[in-house]
mmCIF file with all atom_site columns, C-alpha atoms in Angstrom:
data_model
loop_
_atom_site.group_PDB
_atom_site.id
_atom_site.type_symbol
_atom_site.label_atom_id
_atom_site.label_alt_id
_atom_site.label_comp_id
_atom_site.label_asym_id
_atom_site.label_entity_id
_atom_site.label_seq_id
_atom_site.pdbx_PDB_ins_code
_atom_site.Cartn_x
_atom_site.Cartn_y
_atom_site.Cartn_z
_atom_site.occupancy
_atom_site.B_iso_or_equiv
_atom_site.pdbx_formal_charge
_atom_site.auth_seq_id
_atom_site.auth_comp_id
_atom_site.auth_asym_id
_atom_site.auth_atom_id
_atom_site.pdbx_PDB_model_num
ATOM 1  C CA . SER T 1 1  ? -0.008  -0.323 0.097   1.00 52.00 ? 266 SER T CA 1
ATOM 2  C CA . SER T 1 2  ? 1.305   3.344  -0.841  1.00 50.00 ? 267 SER T CA 1
ATOM 3  C CA . SER T 1 3  ? 0.310   6.864  -0.083  1.00 50.00 ? 268 SER T CA 1
ATOM 4  C CA . SER T 1 4  ? -0.267  8.800  -2.779  1.00 49.00 ? 269 SER T CA 1
ATOM 5  C CA . SER T 1 5  ? 0.414   12.810 -2.298  1.00 51.00 ? 270 SER T CA 1
ATOM 6  C CA . SER T 1 6  ? -1.040  13.459 -5.651  1.00 53.00 ? 271 SER T CA 1
ATOM 7  C CA . SER T 1 7  ? -4.688  12.432 -4.184  1.00 59.00 ? 272 SER T CA 1
ATOM 8  C CA . THR T 1 8  ? -4.701  15.570 -2.206  1.00 62.00 ? 273 THR T CA 1
ATOM 9  C CA . ARG T 1 9  ? -7.207  17.794 -3.503  1.00 69.00 ? 274 ARG T CA 1
ATOM 10 C CA . VAL T 1 10 ? -6.337  22.024 -3.783  1.00 60.00 ? 275 VAL T CA 1
ATOM 11 C CA . PRO T 1 11 ? -9.347  23.895 -4.632  1.00 59.00 ? 276 PRO T CA 1
ATOM 12 C CA . PHE T 1 12 ? -8.784  25.737 -7.942  1.00 57.00 ? 277 PHE T CA 1
ATOM 13 C CA . VAL T 1 13 ? -9.216  29.180 -8.217  1.00 54.00 ? 278 VAL T CA 1
ATOM 14 C CA . SER T 1 14 ? -9.573  30.698 -11.875 1.00 49.00 ? 279 SER T CA 1
ATOM 15 C CA . SER T 1 15 ? -8.466  34.165 -12.284 1.00 49.00 ? 280 SER T CA 1
ATOM 16 C CA . SER T 1 16 ? -11.743 35.177 -13.790 1.00 47.00 ? 281 SER T CA 1
ATOM 17 C CA . SER T 1 17 ? -13.494 33.769 -10.896 1.00 44.00 ? 282 SER T CA 1
ATOM 18 C CA . THR T 1 18 ? -12.314 36.911 -9.176  1.00 46.00 ? 283 THR T CA 1
ATOM 19 C CA . LYS T 1 19 ? -13.976 39.279 -11.834 1.00 51.00 ? 284 LYS T CA 1
ATOM 20 C CA . ALA T 1 20 ? -17.963 39.545 -12.166 1.00 53.00 ? 285 ALA T CA 1
ATOM 21 C CA . SER T 1 21 ? -18.275 38.806 -15.911 1.00 54.00 ? 286 SER T CA 1
ATOM 22 C CA . GLY T 1 22 ? -20.390 41.007 -18.123 1.00 64.00 ? 287 GLY T CA 1
ATOM 23 C CA . THR T 1 23 ? -20.332 44.133 -15.901 1.00 65.00 ? 288 THR T CA 1
ATOM 24 C CA . VAL T 1 24 ? -19.050 47.169 -16.567 1.00 63.00 ? 289 VAL T CA 1
ATOM 25 C CA . PRO T 1 25 ? -15.889 48.841 -15.250 1.00 59.00 ? 290 PRO T CA 1
ATOM 26 C CA . ALA T 1 26 ? -15.854 51.064 -12.762 1.00 58.00 ? 291 ALA T CA 1
ATOM 27 C CA . PRO T 1 27 ? -16.209 54.634 -14.604 1.00 55.00 ? 292 PRO T CA 1
ATOM 28 C CA . GLU T 1 28 ? -13.282 57.242 -14.908 1.00 61.00 ? 293 GLU T CA 1
ATOM 29 C CA . ARG T 1 29 ? -13.139 59.939 -12.307 1.00 83.00 ? 294 ARG T CA 1
ATOM 30 C CA . TYR T 1 30 ? -13.559 63.490 -13.536 1.00 90.00 ? 295 TYR T CA 1
ATOM 31 C CA . ASP T 1 31 ? -12.492 66.531 -12.159 1.00 91.00 ? 296 ASP T CA 1
ATOM 32 C CA . CYS T 1 32 ? -15.766 68.577 -12.760 1.00 91.00 ? 297 CYS T CA 1
ATOM 33 C CA . GLN T 1 33 ? -14.641 71.493 -11.569 1.00 90.00 ? 298 GLN T CA 1
ATOM 34 C CA . ALA T 1 34 ? -11.710 71.869 -13.817 1.00 90.00 ? 299 ALA T CA 1
ATOM 35 C CA . ALA T 1 35 ? -12.531 74.203 -16.824 1.00 91.00 ? 300 ALA T CA 1
ATOM 36 C CA . TYR T 1 36 ? -16.239 74.533 -15.674 1.00 90.00 ? 301 TYR T CA 1
ATOM 37 C CA . SER T 1 37 ? -16.482 77.938 -17.146 1.00 90.00 ? 302 SER T CA 1
ATOM 38 C CA . ASN T 1 38 ? -15.856 76.782 -20.749 1.00 90.00 ? 303 ASN T CA 1
ATOM 39 C CA . TRP T 1 39 ? -17.267 72.978 -20.334 1.00 91.00 ? 304 TRP T CA 1
ATOM 40 C CA . GLN T 1 40 ? -19.059 73.301 -23.639 1.00 90.00 ? 305 GLN T CA 1
ATOM 41 C CA . ALA T 1 41 ? -15.985 73.482 -25.366 1.00 92.00 ? 306 ALA T CA 1
ATOM 42 C CA . ALA T 1 42 ? -13.431 71.916 -23.251 1.00 93.00 ? 307 ALA T CA 1
ATOM 43 C CA . TRP T 1 43 ? -14.741 68.700 -22.026 1.00 93.00 ? 308 TRP T CA 1
ATOM 44 C CA . SER T 1 44 ? -14.696 65.524 -23.674 1.00 93.00 ? 309 SER T CA 1
ATOM 45 C CA . GLU T 1 45 ? -18.399 63.835 -24.379 1.00 92.00 ? 310 GLU T CA 1
ATOM 46 C CA . GLY T 1 46 ? -17.627 61.440 -21.754 1.00 91.00 ? 311 GLY T CA 1
ATOM 47 C CA . LYS T 1 47 ? -16.393 63.998 -19.029 1.00 91.00 ? 312 LYS T CA 1
ATOM 48 C CA . LYS T 1 48 ? -19.920 65.758 -19.870 1.00 90.00 ? 313 LYS T CA 1
ATOM 49 C CA . LYS T 1 49 ? -22.113 62.946 -19.633 1.00 89.00 ? 314 LYS T CA 1
ATOM 50 C CA . TRP T 1 50 ? -20.066 61.803 -16.178 1.00 89.00 ? 315 TRP T CA 1
ATOM 51 C CA . CYS T 1 51 ? -20.399 65.055 -14.879 1.00 90.00 ? 316 CYS T CA 1
ATOM 52 C CA . CYS T 1 52 ? -24.054 65.255 -15.898 1.00 88.00 ? 317 CYS T CA 1
ATOM 53 C CA . SER T 1 53 ? -24.966 62.036 -14.342 1.00 87.00 ? 318 SER T CA 1
ATOM 54 C CA . ARG T 1 54 ? -23.124 62.260 -11.173 1.00 87.00 ? 319 ARG T CA 1
ATOM 55 C CA . GLN T 1 55 ? -22.937 65.621 -10.076 1.00 87.00 ? 320 GLN T CA 1
ATOM 56 C CA . GLY T 1 56 ? -25.460 67.286 -12.409 1.00 86.00 ? 321 GLY T CA 1
ATOM 57 C CA . ARG T 1 57 ? -22.862 69.590 -14.018 1.00 88.00 ? 322 ARG T CA 1
ATOM 58 C CA . ALA T 1 58 ? -22.787 69.965 -17.777 1.00 88.00 ? 323 ALA T CA 1
ATOM 59 C CA . CYS T 1 59 ? -25.780 68.630 -18.535 1.00 87.00 ? 324 CYS T CA 1
ATOM 60 C CA . PRO T 1 60 ? -28.068 69.660 -21.853 1.00 81.00 ? 325 PRO T CA 1
ATOM 61 C CA . VAL T 1 61 ? -30.695 72.128 -21.119 1.00 75.00 ? 326 VAL T CA 1
ATOM 62 C CA . GLY T 1 62 ? -33.707 70.396 -20.060 1.00 64.00 ? 327 GLY T CA 1
ATOM 63 C CA . SER T 1 63 ? -31.655 67.253 -19.082 1.00 59.00 ? 328 SER T CA 1
ATOM 64 C CA . THR T 1 64 ? -32.362 67.326 -15.537 1.00 53.00 ? 329 THR T CA 1
ATOM 65 C CA . SER T 1 65 ? -35.226 66.721 -13.495 1.00 57.00 ? 330 SER T CA 1
ATOM 66 C CA . ASP T 1 66 ? -33.933 69.600 -11.255 1.00 62.00 ? 331 ASP T CA 1
ATOM 67 C CA . PRO T 1 67 ? -35.956 72.287 -11.719 1.00 64.00 ? 332 PRO T CA 1
ATOM 68 C CA . TYR T 1 68 ? -33.416 75.144 -10.559 1.00 68.00 ? 333 TYR T CA 1
ATOM 69 C CA . ASP T 1 69 ? -29.818 75.823 -11.539 1.00 73.00 ? 334 ASP T CA 1
ATOM 70 C CA . CYS T 1 70 ? -27.964 75.689 -8.187  1.00 76.00 ? 335 CYS T CA 1
ATOM 71 C CA . LEU T 1 71 ? -25.304 77.242 -9.614  1.00 76.00 ? 336 LEU T CA 1
ATOM 72 C CA . ALA T 1 72 ? -26.707 80.589 -10.831 1.00 77.00 ? 337 ALA T CA 1
ATOM 73 C CA . GLY T 1 73 ? -27.222 82.817 -8.476  1.00 78.00 ? 338 GLY T CA 1
ATOM 74 C CA . PHE T 1 74 ? -24.782 80.735 -5.883  1.00 77.00 ? 339 PHE T CA 1
ATOM 75 C CA . SER T 1 75 ? -23.061 83.874 -4.301  1.00 82.00 ? 340 SER T CA 1
ATOM 76 C CA . ASN T 1 76 ? -26.048 85.778 -3.239  1.00 80.00 ? 341 ASN T CA 1
ATOM 77 C CA . TRP T 1 77 ? -28.599 82.471 -2.599  1.00 79.00 ? 342 TRP T CA 1
ATOM 78 C CA . ARG T 1 78 ? -29.711 83.689 0.684   1.00 84.00 ? 343 ARG T CA 1
ATOM 79 C CA . SER T 1 79 ? -31.239 86.946 -0.823  1.00 83.00 ? 344 SER T CA 1
ATOM 80 C CA . GLY T 1 80 ? -31.607 85.857 -4.174  1.00 79.00 ? 345 GLY T CA 1
ATOM 81 C CA . TRP T 1 81 ? -33.280 82.582 -4.394  1.00 78.00 ? 346 TRP T CA 1
ATOM 82 C CA . SER T 1 82 ? -37.010 81.669 -4.126  1.00 75.00 ? 347 SER T CA 1
ATOM 83 C CA . PRO T 1 83 ? -37.714 78.985 -0.811  1.00 76.00 ? 348 PRO T CA 1
ATOM 84 C CA . GLY T 1 84 ? -38.211 76.352 -2.819  1.00 70.00 ? 349 GLY T CA 1
ATOM 85 C CA . GLN T 1 85 ? -34.793 76.977 -4.402  1.00 65.00 ? 350 GLN T CA 1
#
């Protein structure tokens, strides 16, 4: 009777099992403050979409559900904004 060390089972872990298949990779991070004063011309389409969907910045007119532009008049918001805004 011989002892067989080759019969020891080691669990097989595939490198693909550590990644969820078919998922979208994490989105890139953009600085949505950089060049905001000229975002229409300066930003890529990807940055515009990312900043719009995540921070509500650089969205095409009428594309958000927010009824107010919270950047307009921000420096004087206490006296310039309506109570709802």
